[in-house]
mmCIF file with all atom_site columns, C-alpha atoms and ligand atoms in Angstrom:
data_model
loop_
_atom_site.group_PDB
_atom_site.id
_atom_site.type_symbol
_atom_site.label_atom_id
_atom_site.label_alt_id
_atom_site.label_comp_id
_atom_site.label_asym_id
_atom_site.label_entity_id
_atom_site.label_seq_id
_atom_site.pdbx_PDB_ins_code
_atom_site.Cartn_x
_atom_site.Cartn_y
_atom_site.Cartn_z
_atom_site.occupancy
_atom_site.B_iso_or_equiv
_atom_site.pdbx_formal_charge
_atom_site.auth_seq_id
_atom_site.auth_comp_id
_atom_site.auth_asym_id
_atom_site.auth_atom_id
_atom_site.pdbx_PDB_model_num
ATOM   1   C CA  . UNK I 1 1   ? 56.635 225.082 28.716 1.00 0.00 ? 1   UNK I CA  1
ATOM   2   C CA  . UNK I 1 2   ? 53.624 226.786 30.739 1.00 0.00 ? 2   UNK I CA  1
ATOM   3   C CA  . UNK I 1 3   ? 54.361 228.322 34.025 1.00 0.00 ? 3   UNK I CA  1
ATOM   4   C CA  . UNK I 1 4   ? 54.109 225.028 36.238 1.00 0.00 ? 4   UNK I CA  1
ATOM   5   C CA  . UNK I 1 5   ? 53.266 225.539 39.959 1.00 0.00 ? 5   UNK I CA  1
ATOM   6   C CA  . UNK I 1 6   ? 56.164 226.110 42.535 1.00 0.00 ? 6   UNK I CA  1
ATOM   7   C CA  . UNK I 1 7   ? 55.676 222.934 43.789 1.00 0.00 ? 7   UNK I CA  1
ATOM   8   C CA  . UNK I 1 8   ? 55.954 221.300 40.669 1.00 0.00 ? 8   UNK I CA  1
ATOM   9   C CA  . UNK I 1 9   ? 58.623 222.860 39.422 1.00 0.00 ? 9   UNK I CA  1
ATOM   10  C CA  . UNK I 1 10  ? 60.760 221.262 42.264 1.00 0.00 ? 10  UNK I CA  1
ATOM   11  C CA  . UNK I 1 11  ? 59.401 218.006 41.494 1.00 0.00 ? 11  UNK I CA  1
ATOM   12  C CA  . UNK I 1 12  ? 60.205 218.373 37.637 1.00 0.00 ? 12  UNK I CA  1
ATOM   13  C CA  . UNK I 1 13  ? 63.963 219.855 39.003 1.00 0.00 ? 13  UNK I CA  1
ATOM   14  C CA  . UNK I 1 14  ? 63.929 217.023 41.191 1.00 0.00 ? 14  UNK I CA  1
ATOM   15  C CA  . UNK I 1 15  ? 63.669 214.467 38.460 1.00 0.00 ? 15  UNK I CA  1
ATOM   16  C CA  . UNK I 1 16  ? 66.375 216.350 36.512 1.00 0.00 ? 16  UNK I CA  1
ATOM   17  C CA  . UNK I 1 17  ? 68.528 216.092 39.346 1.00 0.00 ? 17  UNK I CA  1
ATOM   18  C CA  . UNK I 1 18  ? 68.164 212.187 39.571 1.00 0.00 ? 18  UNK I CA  1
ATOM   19  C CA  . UNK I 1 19  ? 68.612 212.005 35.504 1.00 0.00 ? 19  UNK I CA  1
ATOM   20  C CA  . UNK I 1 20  ? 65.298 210.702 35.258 1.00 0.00 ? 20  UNK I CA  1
ATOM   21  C CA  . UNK I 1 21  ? 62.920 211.195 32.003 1.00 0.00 ? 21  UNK I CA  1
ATOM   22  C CA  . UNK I 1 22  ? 59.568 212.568 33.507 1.00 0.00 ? 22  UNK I CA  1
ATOM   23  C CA  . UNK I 1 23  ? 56.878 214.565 31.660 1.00 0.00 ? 23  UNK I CA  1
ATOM   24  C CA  . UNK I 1 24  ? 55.075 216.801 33.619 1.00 0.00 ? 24  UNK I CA  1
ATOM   25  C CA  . UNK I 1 25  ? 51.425 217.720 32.914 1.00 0.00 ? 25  UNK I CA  1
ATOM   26  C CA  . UNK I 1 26  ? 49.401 220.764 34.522 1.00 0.00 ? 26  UNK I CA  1
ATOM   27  C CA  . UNK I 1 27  ? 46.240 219.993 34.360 1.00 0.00 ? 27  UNK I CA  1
ATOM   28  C CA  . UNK I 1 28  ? 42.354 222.257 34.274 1.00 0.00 ? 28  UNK I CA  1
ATOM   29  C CA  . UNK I 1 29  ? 40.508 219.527 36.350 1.00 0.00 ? 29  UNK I CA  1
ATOM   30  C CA  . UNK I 1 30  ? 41.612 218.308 39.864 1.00 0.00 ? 30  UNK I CA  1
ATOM   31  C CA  . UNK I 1 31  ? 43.890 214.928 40.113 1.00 0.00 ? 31  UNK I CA  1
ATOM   32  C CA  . UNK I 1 32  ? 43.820 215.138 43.301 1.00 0.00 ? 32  UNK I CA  1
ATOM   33  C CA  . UNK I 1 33  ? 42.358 211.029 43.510 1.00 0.00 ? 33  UNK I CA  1
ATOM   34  C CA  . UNK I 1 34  ? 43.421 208.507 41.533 1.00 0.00 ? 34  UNK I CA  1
ATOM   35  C CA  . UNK I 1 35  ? 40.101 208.453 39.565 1.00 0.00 ? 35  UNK I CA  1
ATOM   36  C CA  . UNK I 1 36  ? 40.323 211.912 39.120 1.00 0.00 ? 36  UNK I CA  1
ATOM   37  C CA  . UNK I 1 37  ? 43.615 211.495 37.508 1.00 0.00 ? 37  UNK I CA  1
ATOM   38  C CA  . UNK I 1 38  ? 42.941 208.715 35.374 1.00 0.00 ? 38  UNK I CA  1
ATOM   39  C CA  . UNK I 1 39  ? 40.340 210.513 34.130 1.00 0.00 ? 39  UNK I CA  1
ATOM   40  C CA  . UNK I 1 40  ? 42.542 213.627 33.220 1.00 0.00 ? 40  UNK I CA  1
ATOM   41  C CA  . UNK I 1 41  ? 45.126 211.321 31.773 1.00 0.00 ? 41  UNK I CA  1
ATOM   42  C CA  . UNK I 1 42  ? 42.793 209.176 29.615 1.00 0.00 ? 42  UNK I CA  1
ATOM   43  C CA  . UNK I 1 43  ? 44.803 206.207 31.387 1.00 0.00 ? 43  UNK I CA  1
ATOM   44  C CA  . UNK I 1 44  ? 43.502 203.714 33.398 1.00 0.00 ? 44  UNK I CA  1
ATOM   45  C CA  . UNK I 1 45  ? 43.215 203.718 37.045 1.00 0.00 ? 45  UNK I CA  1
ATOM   46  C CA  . UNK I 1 46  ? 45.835 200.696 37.640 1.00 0.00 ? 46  UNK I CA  1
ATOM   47  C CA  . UNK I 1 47  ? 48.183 202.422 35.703 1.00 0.00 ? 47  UNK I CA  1
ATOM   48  C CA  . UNK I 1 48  ? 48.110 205.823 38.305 1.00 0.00 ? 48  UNK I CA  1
ATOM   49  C CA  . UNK I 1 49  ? 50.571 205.923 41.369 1.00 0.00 ? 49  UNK I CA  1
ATOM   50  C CA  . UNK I 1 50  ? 48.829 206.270 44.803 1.00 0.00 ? 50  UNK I CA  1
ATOM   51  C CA  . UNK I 1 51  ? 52.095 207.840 46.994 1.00 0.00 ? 51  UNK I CA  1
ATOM   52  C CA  . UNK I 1 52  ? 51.372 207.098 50.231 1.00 0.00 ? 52  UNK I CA  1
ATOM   53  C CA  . UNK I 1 53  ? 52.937 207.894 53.331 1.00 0.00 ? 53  UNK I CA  1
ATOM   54  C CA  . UNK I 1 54  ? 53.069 205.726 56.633 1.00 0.00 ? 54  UNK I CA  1
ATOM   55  C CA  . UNK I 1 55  ? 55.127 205.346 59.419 1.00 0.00 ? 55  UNK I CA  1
ATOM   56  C CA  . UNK I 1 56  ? 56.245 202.280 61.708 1.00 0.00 ? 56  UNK I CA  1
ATOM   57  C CA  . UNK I 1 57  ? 53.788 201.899 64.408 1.00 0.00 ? 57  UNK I CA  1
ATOM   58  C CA  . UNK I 1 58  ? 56.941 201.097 66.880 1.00 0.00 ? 58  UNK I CA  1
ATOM   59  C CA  . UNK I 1 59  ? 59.592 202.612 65.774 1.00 0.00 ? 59  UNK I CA  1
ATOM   60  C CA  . UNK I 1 60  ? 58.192 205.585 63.634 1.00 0.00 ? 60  UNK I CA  1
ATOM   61  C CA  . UNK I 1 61  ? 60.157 204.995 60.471 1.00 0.00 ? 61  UNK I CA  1
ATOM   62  C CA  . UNK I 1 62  ? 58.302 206.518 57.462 1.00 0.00 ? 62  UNK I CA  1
ATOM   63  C CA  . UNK I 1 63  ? 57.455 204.696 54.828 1.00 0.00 ? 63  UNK I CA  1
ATOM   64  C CA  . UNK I 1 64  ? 56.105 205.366 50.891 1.00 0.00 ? 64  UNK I CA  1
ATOM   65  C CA  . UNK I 1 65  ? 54.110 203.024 49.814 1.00 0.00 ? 65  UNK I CA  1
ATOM   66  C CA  . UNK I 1 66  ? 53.992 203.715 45.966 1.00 0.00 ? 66  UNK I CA  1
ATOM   67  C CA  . UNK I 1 67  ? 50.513 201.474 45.030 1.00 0.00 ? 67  UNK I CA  1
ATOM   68  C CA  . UNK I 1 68  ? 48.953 201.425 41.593 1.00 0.00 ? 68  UNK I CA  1
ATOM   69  C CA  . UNK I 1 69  ? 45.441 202.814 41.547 1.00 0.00 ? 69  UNK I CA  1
ATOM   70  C CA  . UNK I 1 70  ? 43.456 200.033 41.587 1.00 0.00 ? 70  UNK I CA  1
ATOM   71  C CA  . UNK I 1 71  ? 44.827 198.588 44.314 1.00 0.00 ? 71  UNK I CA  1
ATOM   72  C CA  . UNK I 1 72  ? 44.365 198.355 48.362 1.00 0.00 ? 72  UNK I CA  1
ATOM   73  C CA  . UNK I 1 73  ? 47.010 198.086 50.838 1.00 0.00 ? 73  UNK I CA  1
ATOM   74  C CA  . UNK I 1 74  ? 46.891 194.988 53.148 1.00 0.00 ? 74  UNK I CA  1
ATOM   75  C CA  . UNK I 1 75  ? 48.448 196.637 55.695 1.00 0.00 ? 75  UNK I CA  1
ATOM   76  C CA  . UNK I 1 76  ? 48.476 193.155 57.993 1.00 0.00 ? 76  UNK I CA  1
ATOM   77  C CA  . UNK I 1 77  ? 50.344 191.401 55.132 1.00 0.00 ? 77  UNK I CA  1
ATOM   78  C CA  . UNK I 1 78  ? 52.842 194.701 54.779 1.00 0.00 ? 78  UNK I CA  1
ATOM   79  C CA  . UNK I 1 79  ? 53.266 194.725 58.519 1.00 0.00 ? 79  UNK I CA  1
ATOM   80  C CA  . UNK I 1 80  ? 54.116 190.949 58.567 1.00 0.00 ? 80  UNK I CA  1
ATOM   81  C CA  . UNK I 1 81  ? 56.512 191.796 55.622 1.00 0.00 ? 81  UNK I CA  1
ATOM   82  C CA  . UNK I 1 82  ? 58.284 194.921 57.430 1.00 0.00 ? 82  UNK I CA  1
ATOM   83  C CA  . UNK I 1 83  ? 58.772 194.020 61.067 1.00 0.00 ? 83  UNK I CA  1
ATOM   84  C CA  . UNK I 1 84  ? 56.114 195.938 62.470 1.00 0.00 ? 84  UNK I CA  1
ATOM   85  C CA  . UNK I 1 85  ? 52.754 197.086 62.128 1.00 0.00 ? 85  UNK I CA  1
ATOM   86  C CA  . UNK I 1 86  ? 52.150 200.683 60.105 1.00 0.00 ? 86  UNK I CA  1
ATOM   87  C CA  . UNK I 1 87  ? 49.672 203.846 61.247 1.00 0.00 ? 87  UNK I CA  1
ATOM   88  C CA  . UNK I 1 88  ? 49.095 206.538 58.965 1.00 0.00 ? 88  UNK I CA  1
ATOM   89  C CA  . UNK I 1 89  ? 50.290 209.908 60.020 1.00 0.00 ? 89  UNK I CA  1
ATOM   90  C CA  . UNK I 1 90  ? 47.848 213.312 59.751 1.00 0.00 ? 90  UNK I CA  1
ATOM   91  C CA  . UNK I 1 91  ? 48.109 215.825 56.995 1.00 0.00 ? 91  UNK I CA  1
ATOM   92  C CA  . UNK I 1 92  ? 50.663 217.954 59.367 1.00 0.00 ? 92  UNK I CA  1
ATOM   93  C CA  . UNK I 1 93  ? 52.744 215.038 59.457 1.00 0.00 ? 93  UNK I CA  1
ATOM   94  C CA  . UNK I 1 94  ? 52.811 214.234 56.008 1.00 0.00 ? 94  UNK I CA  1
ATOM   95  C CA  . UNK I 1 95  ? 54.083 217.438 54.571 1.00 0.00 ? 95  UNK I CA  1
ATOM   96  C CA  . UNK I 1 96  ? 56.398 217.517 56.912 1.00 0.00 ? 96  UNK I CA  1
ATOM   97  C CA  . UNK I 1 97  ? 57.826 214.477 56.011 1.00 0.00 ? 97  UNK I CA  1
ATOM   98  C CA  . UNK I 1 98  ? 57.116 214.744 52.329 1.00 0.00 ? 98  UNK I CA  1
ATOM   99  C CA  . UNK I 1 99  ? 57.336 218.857 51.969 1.00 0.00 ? 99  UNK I CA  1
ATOM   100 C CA  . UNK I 1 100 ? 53.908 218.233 49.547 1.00 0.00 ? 100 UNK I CA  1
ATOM   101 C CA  . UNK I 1 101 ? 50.431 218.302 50.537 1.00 0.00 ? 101 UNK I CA  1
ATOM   102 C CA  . UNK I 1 102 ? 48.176 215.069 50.812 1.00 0.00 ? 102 UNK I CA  1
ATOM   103 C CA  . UNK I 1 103 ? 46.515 214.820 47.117 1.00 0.00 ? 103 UNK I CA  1
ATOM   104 C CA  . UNK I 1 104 ? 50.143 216.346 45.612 1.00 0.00 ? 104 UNK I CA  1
ATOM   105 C CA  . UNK I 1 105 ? 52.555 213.907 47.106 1.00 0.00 ? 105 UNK I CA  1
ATOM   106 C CA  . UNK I 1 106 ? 55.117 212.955 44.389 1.00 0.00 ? 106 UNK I CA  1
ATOM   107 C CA  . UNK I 1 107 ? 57.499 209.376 44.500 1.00 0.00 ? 107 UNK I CA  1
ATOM   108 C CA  . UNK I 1 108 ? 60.517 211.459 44.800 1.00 0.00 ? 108 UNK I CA  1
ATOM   109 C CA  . UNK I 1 109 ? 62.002 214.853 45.998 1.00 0.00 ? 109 UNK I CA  1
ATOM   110 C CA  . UNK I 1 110 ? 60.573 214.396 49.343 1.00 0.00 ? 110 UNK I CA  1
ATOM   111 C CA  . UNK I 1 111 ? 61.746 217.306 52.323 1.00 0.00 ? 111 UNK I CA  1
ATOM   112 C CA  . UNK I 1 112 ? 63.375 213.645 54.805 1.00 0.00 ? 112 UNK I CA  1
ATOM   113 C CA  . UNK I 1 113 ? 64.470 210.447 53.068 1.00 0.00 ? 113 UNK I CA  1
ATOM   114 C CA  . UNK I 1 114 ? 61.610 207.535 53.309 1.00 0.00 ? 114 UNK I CA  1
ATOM   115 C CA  . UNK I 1 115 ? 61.792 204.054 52.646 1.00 0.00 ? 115 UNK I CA  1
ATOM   116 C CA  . UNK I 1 116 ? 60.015 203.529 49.271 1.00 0.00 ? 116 UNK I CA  1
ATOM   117 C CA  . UNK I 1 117 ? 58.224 200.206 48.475 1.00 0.00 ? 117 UNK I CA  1
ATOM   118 C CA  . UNK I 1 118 ? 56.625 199.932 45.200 1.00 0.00 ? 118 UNK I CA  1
ATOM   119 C CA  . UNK I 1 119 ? 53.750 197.621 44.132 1.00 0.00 ? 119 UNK I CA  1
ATOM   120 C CA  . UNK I 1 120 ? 54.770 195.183 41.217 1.00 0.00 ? 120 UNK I CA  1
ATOM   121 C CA  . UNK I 1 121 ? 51.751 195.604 39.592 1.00 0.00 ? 121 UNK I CA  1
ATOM   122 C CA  . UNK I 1 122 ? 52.877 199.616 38.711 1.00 0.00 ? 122 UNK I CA  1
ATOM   123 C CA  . UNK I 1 123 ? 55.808 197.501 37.049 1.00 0.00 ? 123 UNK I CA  1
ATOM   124 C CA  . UNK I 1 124 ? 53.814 195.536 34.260 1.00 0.00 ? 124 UNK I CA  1
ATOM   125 C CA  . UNK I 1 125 ? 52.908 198.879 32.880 1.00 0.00 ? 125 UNK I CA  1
ATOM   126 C CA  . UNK I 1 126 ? 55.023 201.076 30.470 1.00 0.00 ? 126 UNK I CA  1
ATOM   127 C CA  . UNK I 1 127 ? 54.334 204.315 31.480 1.00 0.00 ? 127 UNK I CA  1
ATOM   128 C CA  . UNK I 1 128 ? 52.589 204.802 34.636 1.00 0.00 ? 128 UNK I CA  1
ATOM   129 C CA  . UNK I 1 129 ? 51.552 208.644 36.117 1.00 0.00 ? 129 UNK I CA  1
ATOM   130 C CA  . UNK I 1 130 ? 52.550 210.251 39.586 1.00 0.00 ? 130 UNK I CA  1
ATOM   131 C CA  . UNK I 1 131 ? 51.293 213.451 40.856 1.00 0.00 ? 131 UNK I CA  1
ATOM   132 C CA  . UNK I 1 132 ? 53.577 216.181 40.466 1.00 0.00 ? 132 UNK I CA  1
ATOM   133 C CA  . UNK I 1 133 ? 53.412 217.835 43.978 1.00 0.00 ? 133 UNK I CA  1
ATOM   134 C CA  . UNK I 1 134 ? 50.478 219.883 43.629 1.00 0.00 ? 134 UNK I CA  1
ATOM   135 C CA  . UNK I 1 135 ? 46.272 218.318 43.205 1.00 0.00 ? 135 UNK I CA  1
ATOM   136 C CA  . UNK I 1 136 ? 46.580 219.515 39.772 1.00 0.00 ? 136 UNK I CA  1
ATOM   137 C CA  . UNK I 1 137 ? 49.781 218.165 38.110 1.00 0.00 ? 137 UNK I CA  1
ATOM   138 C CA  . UNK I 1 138 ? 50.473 214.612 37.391 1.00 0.00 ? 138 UNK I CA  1
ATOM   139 C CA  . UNK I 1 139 ? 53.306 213.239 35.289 1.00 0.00 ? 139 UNK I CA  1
ATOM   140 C CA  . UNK I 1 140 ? 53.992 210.158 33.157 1.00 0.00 ? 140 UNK I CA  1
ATOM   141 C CA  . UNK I 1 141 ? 57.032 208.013 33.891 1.00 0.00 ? 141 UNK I CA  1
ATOM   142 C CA  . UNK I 1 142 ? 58.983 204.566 32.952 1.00 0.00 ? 142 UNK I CA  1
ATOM   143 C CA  . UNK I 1 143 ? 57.918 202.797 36.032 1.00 0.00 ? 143 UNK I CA  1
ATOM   144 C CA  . UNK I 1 144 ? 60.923 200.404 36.117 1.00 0.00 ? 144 UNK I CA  1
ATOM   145 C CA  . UNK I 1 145 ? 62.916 203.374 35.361 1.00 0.00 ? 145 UNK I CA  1
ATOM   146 C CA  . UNK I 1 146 ? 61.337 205.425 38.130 1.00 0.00 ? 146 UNK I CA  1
ATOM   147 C CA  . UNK I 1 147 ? 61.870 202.134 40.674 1.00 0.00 ? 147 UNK I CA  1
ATOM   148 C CA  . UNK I 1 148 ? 65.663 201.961 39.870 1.00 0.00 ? 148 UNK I CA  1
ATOM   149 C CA  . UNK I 1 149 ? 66.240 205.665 40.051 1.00 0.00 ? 149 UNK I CA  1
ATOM   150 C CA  . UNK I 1 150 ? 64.590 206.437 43.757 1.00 0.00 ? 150 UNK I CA  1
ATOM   151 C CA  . UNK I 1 151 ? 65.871 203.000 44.815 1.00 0.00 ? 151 UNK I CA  1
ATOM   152 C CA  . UNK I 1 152 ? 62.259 202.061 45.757 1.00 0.00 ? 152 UNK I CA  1
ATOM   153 C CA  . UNK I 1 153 ? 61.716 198.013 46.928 1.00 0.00 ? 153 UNK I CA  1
ATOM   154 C CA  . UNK I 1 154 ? 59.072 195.955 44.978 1.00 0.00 ? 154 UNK I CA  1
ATOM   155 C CA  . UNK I 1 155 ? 56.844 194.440 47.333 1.00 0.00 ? 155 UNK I CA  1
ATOM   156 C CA  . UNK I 1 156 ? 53.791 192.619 47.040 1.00 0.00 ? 156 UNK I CA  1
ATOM   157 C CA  . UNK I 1 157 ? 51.165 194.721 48.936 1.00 0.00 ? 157 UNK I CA  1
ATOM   158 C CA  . UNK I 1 158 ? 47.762 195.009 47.764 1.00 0.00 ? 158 UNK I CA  1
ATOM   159 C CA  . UNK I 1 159 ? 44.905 193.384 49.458 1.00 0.00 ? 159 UNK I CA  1
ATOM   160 C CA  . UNK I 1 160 ? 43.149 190.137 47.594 1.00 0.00 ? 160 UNK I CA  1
ATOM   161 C CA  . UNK I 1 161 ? 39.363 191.706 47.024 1.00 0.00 ? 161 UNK I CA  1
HETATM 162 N N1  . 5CA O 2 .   ? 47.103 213.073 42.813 1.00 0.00 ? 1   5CA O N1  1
HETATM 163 C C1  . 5CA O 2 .   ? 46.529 211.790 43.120 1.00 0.00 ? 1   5CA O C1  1
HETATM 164 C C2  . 5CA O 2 .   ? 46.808 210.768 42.049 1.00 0.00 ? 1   5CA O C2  1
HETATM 165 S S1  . 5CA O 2 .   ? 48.486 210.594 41.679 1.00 0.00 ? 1   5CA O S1  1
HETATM 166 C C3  . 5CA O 2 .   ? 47.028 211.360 44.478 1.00 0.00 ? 1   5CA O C3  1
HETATM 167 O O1  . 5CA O 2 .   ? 47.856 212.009 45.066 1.00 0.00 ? 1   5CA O O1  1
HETATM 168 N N2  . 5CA O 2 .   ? 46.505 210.212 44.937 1.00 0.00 ? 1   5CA O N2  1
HETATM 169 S S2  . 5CA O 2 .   ? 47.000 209.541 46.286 1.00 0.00 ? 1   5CA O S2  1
HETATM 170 O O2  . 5CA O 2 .   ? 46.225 208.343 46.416 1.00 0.00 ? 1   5CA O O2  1
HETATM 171 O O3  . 5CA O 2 .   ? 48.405 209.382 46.297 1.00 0.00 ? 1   5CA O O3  1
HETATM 172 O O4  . 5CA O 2 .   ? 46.689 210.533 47.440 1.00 0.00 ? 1   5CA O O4  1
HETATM 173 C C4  . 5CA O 2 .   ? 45.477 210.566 48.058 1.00 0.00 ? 1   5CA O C4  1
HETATM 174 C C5  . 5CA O 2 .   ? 45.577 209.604 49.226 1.00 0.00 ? 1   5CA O C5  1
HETATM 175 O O5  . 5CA O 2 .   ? 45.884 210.326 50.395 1.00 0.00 ? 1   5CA O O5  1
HETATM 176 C C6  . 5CA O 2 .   ? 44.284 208.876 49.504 1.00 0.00 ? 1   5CA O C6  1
HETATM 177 O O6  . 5CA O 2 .   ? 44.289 207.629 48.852 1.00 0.00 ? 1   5CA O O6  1
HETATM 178 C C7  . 5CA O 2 .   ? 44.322 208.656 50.991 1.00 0.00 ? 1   5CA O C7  1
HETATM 179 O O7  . 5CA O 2 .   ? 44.801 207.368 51.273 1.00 0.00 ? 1   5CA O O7  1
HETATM 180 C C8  . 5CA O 2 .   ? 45.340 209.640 51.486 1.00 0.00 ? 1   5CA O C8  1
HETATM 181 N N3  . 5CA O 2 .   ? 44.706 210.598 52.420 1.00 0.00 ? 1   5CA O N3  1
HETATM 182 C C9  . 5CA O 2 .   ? 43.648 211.375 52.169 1.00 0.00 ? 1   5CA O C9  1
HETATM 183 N N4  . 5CA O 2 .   ? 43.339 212.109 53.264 1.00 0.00 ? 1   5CA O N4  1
HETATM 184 C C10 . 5CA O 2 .   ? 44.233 211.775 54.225 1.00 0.00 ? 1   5CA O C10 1
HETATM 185 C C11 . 5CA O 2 .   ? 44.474 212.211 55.564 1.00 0.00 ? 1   5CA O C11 1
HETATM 186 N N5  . 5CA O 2 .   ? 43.711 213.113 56.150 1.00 0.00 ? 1   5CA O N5  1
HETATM 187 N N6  . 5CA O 2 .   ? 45.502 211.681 56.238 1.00 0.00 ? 1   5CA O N6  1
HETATM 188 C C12 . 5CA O 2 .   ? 46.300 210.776 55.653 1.00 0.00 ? 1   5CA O C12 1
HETATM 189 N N7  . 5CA O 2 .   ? 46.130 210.328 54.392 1.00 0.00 ? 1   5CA O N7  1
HETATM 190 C C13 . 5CA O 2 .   ? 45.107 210.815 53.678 1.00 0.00 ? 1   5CA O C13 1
#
C-alpha cells in the first residue's frame, strides 16, 4: 500500500479497530468538497458522504450529521426532530471535537464521541465514499455496514429543493 497520510492512517486503523471493510484511496487532486470528490471517484455526488459537525444550540451536544452529497440539511426540520435547534461550530471547534480538519472529517475515529445521524438516502446506495481524514483521501464503504458499525441513527434530514 502507498505511504497514506498520518491522518489517514488512523482513520484506516480506526476502521480496523471497529472490524469494518473500508478501502482507502489517496488521491493527486483535492476532495476536499463533495464535487471535488465525486469527481476523483468517478461516483456520483449523492453517493459521497458530507460529515458534518454541529452542536445543540442549548445544550452544546455535538452532533454528525453524515448527509449524502447531493443533499441540504433542513436544519428547522432536524431541530424539530432533536429537541433543540443546531449552530455550527468554527474550524477550532471542529477539530477539536473531531481531531480532523474541516474538508478531512471522517464518519468515525473522531478525538470525543458524537451523536451520528445518517441520511437514508446514503443507504439506497451500495458503496458510498467518506473522506479519510485528510482533503486528499476518501474511501469507499458498505453504507449500511458503515451505519451499523458506528451506531449512527437514520434520520430524514435533507431539505425539499
Ligand atoms: N472531503 C469532502 C468529501 S467527503 C468533505 O469533507 N466534504 S464535507 O462536506 O464533509 O466537508 C466540507 C463541509 O465543511 C462543507 O460542506 C461545509 O458545510 C463545512 N465547512 C466548510 N467551512 C466551514 C467552516 N469554516 N466552519 C464550519 N463548517 C465548514
Amino acid at each position: 500500500m502507498t505511504t497514506l497520510p498520518d491522518s489517514a492512517r488512523k482513520v484506516a486503523e480506526a476502521a480496523a479497530a471497529l472490524g469494518l471493510s473500508i478501502d482507502m484511496k489517496l488521491h493527486e487532486a483535492a476532495t476536499r468538497t463533495a464535487e471535488e470528490a465525486a469527481s476523483a471517484c468517478g461516483c456520483e455526488i449523492g453517493q459521497i458522504v458530507k460529515s458534518l459537525v454541529f452542536r445543540g444550540a442549548e445544550t452544546g451536544t455535538p452532533y454528525l450529521l453524515l448527509v449524502s452529497g447531493r443533499n441540504r440539511v433542513d436544519e428547522a426540520a432536524l431541530a424539530g426532530a432533536i429537541g433543540e435547534h443546531l449552530r455550527r461550530p468554527d474550524g477550532k471547534d471542529v477539530r477539536a471535537l473531531t481531531g480532523f480538519a474541516i474538508g478531512g472529517i471522517p464518519p468515525f475515529g473522531h478525538a470525543t464521541r458524537l451523536f451520528t445521524i445518517i441520511d437514508p438516502d446514503l443507504l439506497a446506495f451500495p458503496l458510498v465514499w467518506a473522506a479519510g481524514g485528510t482533503p486528499n483521501t476518501v474511501f469507499s464503504v458498505d453504507p449500511g455496514r458503515l451505519a451499523a458499525t458506528i451506531g449512527a441513527r437514520a434520520m430524514e434530514l435533507k431539505a425539499q429543493d
